[in-house]
XYZ file of C-alpha atoms in Angstrom:
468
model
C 52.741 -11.096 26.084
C 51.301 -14.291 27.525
C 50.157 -12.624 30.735
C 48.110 -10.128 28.403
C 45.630 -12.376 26.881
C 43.919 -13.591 30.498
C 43.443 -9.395 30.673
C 42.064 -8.726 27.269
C 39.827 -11.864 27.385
C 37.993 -10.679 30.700
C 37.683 -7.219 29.236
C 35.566 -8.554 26.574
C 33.502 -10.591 28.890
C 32.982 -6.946 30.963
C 32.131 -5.830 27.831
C 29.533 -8.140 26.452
C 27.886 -8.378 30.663
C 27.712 -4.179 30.093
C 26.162 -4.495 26.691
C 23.980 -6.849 28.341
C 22.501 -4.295 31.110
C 22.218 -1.430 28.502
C 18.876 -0.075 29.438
C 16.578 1.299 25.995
C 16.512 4.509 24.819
C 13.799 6.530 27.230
C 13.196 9.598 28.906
C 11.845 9.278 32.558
C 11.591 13.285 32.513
C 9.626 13.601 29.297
C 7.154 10.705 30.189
C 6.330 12.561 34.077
C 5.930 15.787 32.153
C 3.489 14.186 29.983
C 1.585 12.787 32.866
C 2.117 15.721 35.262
C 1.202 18.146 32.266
C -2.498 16.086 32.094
C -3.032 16.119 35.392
C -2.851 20.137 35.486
C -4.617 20.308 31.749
C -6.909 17.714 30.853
C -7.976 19.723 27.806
C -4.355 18.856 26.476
C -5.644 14.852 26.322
C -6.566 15.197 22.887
C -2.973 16.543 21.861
C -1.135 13.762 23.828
C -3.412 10.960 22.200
C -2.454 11.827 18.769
C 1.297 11.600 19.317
C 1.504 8.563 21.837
C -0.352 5.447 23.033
C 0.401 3.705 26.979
C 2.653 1.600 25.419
C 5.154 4.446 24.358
C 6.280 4.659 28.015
C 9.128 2.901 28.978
C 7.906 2.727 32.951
C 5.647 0.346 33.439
C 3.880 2.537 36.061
C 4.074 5.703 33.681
C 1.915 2.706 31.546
C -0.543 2.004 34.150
C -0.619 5.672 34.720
C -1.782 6.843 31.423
C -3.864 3.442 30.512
C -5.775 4.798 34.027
C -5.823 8.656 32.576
C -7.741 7.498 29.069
C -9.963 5.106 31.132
C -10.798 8.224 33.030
C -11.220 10.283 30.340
C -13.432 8.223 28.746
C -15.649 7.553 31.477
C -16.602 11.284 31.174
C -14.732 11.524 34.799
C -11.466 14.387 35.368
C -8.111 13.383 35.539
C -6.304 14.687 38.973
C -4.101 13.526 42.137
C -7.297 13.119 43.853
C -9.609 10.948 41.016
C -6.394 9.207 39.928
C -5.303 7.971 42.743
C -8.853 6.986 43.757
C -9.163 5.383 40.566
C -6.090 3.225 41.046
C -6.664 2.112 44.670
C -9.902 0.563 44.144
C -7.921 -1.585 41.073
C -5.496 -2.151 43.634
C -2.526 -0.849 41.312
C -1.944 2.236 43.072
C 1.309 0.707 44.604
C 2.163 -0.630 41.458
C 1.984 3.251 40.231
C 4.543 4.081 42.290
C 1.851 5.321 45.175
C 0.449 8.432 46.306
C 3.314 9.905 46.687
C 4.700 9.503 43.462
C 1.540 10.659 41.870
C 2.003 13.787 44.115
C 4.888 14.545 42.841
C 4.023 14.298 38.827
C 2.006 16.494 39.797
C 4.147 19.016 42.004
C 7.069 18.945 39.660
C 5.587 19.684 36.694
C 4.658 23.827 36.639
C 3.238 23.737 33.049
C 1.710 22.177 30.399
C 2.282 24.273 27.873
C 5.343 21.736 26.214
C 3.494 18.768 26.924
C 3.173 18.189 22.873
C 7.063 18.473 22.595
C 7.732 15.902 25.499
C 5.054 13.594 24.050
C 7.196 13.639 20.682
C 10.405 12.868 23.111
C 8.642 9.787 24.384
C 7.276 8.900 20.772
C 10.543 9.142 19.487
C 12.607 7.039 22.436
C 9.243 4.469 21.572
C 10.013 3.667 17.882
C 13.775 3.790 18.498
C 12.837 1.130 21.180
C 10.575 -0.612 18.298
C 13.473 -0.797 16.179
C 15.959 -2.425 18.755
C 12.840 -5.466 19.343
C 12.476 -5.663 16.098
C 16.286 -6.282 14.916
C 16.142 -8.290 18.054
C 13.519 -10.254 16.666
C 15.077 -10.169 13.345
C 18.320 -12.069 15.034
C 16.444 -14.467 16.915
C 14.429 -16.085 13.618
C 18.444 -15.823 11.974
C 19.161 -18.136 14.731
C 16.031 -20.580 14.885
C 14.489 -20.195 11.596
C 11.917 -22.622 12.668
C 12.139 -24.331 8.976
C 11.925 -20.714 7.234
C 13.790 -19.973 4.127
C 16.600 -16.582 3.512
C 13.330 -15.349 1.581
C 10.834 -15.805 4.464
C 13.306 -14.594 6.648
C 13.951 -11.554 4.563
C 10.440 -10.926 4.029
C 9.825 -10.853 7.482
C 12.543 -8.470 8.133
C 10.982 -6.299 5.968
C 7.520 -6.287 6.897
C 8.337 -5.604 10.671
C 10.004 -2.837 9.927
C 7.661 -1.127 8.130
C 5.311 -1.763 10.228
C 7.012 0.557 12.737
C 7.631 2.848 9.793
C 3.926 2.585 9.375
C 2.509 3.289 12.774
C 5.043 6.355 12.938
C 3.458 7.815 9.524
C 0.020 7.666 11.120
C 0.892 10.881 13.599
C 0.845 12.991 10.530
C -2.770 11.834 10.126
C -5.716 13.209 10.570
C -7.946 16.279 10.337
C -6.246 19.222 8.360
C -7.786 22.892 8.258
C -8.954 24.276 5.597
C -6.460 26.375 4.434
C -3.952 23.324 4.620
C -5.753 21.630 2.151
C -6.810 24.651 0.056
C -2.899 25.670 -0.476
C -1.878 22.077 -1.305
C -4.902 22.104 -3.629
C -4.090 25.255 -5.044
C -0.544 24.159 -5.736
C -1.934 21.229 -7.778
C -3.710 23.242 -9.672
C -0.914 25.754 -10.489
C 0.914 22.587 -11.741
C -1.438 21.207 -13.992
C -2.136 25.060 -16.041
C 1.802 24.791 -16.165
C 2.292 21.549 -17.604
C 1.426 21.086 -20.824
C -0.890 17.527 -21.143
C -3.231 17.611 -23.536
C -6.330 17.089 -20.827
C -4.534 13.799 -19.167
C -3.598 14.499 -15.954
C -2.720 11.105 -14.471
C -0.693 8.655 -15.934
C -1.608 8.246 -19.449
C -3.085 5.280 -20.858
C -1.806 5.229 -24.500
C -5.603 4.983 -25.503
C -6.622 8.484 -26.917
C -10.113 8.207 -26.356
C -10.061 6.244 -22.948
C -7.757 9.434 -22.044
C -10.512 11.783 -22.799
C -13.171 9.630 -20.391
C -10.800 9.395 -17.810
C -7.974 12.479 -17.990
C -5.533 9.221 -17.460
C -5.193 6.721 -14.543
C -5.315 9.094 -11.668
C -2.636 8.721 -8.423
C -4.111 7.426 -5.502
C -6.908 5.760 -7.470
C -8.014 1.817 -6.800
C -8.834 0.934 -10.904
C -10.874 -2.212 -11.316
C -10.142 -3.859 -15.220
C -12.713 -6.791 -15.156
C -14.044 -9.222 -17.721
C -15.189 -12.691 -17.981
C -12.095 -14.824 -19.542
C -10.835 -14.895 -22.995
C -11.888 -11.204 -22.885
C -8.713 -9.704 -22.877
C -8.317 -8.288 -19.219
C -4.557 -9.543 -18.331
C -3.741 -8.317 -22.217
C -4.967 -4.582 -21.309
C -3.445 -4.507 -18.027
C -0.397 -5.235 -19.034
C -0.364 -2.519 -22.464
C -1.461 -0.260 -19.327
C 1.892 -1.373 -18.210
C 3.381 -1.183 -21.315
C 2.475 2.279 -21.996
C 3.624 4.001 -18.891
C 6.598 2.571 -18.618
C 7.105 3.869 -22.040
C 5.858 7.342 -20.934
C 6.801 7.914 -17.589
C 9.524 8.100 -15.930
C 9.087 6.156 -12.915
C 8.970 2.313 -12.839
C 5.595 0.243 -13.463
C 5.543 -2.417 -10.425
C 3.916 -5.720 -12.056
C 2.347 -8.048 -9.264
C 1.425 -11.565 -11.400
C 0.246 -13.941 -9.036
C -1.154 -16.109 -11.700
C 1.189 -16.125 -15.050
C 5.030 -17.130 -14.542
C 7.390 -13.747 -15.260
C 8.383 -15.700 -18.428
C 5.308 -15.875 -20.086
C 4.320 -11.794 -18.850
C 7.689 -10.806 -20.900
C 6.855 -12.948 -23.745
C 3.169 -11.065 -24.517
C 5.360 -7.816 -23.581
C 7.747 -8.595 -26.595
C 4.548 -9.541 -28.787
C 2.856 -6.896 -27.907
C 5.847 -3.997 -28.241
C 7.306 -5.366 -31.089
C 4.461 -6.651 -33.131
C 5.340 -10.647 -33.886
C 2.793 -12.992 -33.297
C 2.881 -14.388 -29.708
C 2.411 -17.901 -30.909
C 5.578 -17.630 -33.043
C 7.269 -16.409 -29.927
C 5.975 -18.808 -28.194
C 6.938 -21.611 -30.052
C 10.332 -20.168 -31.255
C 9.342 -20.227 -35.167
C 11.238 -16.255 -35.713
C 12.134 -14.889 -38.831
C 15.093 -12.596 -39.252
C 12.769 -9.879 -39.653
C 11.175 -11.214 -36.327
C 14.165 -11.118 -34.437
C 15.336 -7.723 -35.850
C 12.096 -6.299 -33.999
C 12.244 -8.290 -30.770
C 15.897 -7.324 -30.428
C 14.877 -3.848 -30.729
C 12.137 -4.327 -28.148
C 14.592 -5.933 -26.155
C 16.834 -2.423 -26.043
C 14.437 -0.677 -25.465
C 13.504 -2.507 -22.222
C 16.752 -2.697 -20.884
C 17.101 1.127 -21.704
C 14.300 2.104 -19.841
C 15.060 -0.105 -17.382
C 11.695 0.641 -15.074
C 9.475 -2.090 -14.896
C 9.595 -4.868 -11.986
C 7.753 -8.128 -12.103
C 6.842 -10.087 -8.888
C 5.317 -13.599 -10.005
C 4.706 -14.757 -6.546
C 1.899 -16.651 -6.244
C -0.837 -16.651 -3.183
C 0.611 -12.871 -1.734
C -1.294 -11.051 1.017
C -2.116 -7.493 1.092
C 0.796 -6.672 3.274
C 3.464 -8.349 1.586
C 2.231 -6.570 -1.971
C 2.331 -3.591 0.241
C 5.796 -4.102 1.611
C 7.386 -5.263 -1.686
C 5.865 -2.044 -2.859
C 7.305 -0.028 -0.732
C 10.341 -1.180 -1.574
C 10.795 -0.907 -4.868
C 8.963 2.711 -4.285
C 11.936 3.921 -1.603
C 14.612 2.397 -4.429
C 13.355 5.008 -7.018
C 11.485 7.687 -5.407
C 8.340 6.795 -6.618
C 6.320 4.677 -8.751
C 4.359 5.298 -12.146
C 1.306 2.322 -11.719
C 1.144 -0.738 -9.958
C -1.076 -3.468 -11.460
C -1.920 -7.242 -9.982
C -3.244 -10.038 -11.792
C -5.541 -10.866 -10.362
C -7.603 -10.023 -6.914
C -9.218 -13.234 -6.117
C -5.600 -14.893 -6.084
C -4.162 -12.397 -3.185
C -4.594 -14.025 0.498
C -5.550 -13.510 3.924
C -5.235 -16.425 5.983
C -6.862 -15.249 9.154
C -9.963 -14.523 7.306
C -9.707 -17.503 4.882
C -12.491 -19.079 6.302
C -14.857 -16.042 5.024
C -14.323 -15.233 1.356
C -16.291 -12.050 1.547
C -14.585 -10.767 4.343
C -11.683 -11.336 2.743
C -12.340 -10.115 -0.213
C -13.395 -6.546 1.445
C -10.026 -6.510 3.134
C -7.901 -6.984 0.089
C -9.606 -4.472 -1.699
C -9.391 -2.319 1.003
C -5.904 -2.769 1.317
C -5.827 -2.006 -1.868
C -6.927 1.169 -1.901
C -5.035 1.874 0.854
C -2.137 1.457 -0.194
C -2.965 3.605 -3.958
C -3.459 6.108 -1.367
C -0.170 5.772 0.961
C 2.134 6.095 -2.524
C -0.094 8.751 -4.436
C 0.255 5.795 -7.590
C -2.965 4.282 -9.181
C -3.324 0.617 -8.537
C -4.528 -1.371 -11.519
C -6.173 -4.297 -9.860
C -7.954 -7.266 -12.243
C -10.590 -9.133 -11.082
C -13.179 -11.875 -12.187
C -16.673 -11.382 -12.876
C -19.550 -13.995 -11.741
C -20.532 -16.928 -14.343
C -24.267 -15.447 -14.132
C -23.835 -13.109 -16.693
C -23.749 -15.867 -18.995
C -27.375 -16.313 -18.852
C -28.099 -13.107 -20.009
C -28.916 -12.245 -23.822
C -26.934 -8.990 -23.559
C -23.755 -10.298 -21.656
C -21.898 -6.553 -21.543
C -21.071 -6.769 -17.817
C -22.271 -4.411 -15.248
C -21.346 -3.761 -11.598
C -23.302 -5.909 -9.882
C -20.975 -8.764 -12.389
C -18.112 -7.945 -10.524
C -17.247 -11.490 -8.142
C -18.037 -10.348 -4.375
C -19.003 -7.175 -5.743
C -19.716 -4.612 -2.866
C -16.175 -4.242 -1.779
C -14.544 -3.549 -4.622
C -17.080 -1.446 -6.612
C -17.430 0.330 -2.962
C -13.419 0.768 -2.982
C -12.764 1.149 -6.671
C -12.377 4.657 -8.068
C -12.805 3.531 -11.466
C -14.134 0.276 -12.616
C -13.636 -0.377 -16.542
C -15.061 -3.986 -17.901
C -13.917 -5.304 -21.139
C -16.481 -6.501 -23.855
C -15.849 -8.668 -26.843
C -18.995 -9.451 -28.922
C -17.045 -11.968 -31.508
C -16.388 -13.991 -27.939
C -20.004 -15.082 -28.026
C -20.367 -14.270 -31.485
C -18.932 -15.728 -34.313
C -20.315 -13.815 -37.108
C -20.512 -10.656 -35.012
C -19.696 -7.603 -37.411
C -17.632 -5.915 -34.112
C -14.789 -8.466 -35.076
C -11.368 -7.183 -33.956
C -13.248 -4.359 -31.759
C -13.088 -4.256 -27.890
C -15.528 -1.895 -25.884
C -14.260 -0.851 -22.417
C -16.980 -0.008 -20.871
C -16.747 2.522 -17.592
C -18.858 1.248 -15.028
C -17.934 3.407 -12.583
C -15.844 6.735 -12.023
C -15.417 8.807 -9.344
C -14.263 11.820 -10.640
C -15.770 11.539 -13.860
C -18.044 10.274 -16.729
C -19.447 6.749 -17.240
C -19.549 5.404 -20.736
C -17.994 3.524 -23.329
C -14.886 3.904 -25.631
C -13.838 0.939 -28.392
C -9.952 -0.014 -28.588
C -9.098 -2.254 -31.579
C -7.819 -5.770 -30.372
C -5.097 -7.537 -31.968
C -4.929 -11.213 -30.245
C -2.155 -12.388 -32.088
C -0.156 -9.799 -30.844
C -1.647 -9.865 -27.104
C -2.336 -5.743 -28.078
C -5.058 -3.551 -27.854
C -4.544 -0.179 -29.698
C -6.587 3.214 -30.586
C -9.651 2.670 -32.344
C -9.449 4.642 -35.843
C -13.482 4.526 -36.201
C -16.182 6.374 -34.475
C -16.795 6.404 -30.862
C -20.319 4.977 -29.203
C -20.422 9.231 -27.905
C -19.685 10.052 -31.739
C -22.655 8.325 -33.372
């Protein structure tokens, strides 16, 4: 038995020395059909470029190869045994290429090009297989030298470097559809909504009858703007937004506060679903009758079961995006995503320009409304100028680096308070959300009744602004 360990112990070490020379996943005969396949068709370029970049090719002359073929290309110049290896030459890489004999024989050995899309989906697919080794590679090194990183910042980059391969691979279903691609999917839509009964709302609905009229609901894929100057009411109506689908929908309501503590949100969500006064939750001063309707609150929540809160503070576009995804893959879908606020969300390489970085978080934004087919409630602050105004109902131009976000927004709705500025104003208890912007439909203004001491705004019983 002794005798047996030396055996076993140097079998392992074979092992571990083989694992070490495994060679990636690749395809040598899909990547020369690719290249042998443009040399005979260069009208099949435009094919290959959609499914694969140089990079996807394991050899590193196959790399040099095609980087030379686009250069080529885009020079206005053809792509064959003759220009190519002319090309290459005068950059002295043709040896590097493997030589004129090697492009010879791309050329010789390849009779068609009619698969060439097929084998560039081979070496696509061998290329994010080979992504996802690196990047569990990569994963394993920081595990091992966290450089002073936590489980959390370890885990988040995990996450994001994944989907960033996830990502780049959903990009090859991009681009231009025909017609009739669009028309059927368009169609189908249609067939769906005269199916479904929903009273005119066709997004997710906001609780608010009339705001449902102006709107048809918070529509998927939309970037909505809620703005207001503070004291207004803006986090309030985001979050009864919140409130109310997660009520009505199925799917969970994704909650990004990067400025109020998750304690605090729940506490104005209890107010505001069960009707007691915040302060008295606040402060802990419940009657039995109190408690009776938070506890009920409180099983209803935990029923439903489908709202998430992230109270992260300082988050960048792509880690709202990847904790998004997320909780998205987890339940097939989401209902509404809202973040509180805009101006708090981060990009550090553009820190130095706020505009800039303004336009890319909005962007992002809207991007990403548009990646999960689920309206993005984003809040936002408006500029101090307004104050100098005798009519201080915000427009547009209010909004705090403005041409980004009313550029990416899809609907833009500002909240107005006149007893804010007004003491003895006769709109007391009224809110006008005012529609500064819609894409898809009709500007205006609709009144909500606010409720402060329950952090609630609800339907307005009198007439509408469009009623008088």
């Amino acid at each position: 038995m002794a005798g047996n360990k030396p055996t076993n112990k140097s079998s392992e070490t074979r092992d571990r020395q083989m694992e070490g020379l495994k060679l990636p996943p690749h395809s040598l005969e899909a990547e020369q059909s690719v290249l042998g396949g443009l040399m005979l068709d260069n009208e099949r370029w435009d094919n290959v470029a959609e499914r694969v970049v140089a990079q996807d090719f394991f050899s590193r002359p196959h790399r040099m190869i095609f980087g030379e073929m686009q250069r080529l290309l885009e020079m206005g110049k053809p792509i064959d045994l003759i220009t190519l290896s002319e090309s290459l030459e005068q950059k002295g890489e043709l040896d590097m290429a493997g030589g004129f004999a090697y492009l010879a024989e791309l050329s010789k050995n390849t009779p068609s090009a009619a698969n060439i899309g097929a084998y560039a989906d081979i070496v696509r697919e061998r290329a994010v297989v080979r992504d996802m080794i690196s990047v569990a590679n990569e994963i394993a090194d920081a595990g091992y030298d966290p450089q002073g990183r936590s489980s959390e910042d370890l885990l988040d980059l995990a996450e994001s470097r994944v989907f960033q391969i996830a990502e780049t691979r959903a990009n090859k279903d991009e681009g231009p559809k025909s017609v009739d691609q669009i028309l059927e999917a368009t169609v189908s839509r249609i067939e769906s909504l005269y199916q479904t009964p929903h009273d005119g709302v066709t997004g997710v609905d906001t609780g608010y009858q009339d705001l449902n009229k102006k709107t048809a609901g918070l529509q998927r894929s939309d970037l909505i703007i809620v703005a207001a100057r503070p004291s207004m009411g803006k986090t309030t109506f985001a979050m009864n937004l919140c409130e109310n689908a997660a009520m009505l929908q199925d799917k969970p309501v994704l909650i990004f506060s990067l400025e109020m503590p998750g304690e605090q949100i729940m506490m104005r969500m209890l107010a505001s679903l069960s009707r007691v006064d915040q302060t008295r939750i606040r402060t802990g001063q419940l009657d039995d009758e109190d408690w009776a309707r938070i506890s009920a609150t409180m099983g209803i929540l935990l029923e439903k079961k489908n709202m998430y809160i992230d109270d992260s503070s300082g988050l960048t576009p792509t880690e709202v995006r990847s904790r998004a995804r997320r909780i998205f893959r987890e339940h097939d879908g989401l209902s509404l995503i809202m973040i509180d606020y805009l101006q708090l969300m981060r990009v550090p390489s553009l820190s130095d320009n706020r505009t800039l970085e303004i336009a890319e978080i909005s962007r992002s934004l809207k991007a990403l409304a548009k990646e999960l087919q689920v309206p993005v409630v984003a809040l936002s602050q408006l500029n101090r100028s307004l104050e100098q105004r005798a009519d201080k109902r915000p427009v547009n131009s209010d909004l705090r680096e403005s041409g980004s976000i009313e550029q990416d927004a899809d609907l833009i709705m500002f909240i107005y308070r006149d007893e804010v500025y007004h003491e003895n104003s006769d709109m007391k208890g009224i809110a006008e959300i005012i529609l500064g912007k819609q894409r898809n439909g009709p500007i205006g203004t609709v009144r909500l009744t606010f409720n402060g001491q329950w952090s609630r705004f609800d339907n307005y019983a009198g007439p509408q602004y469009d009623d008088e």
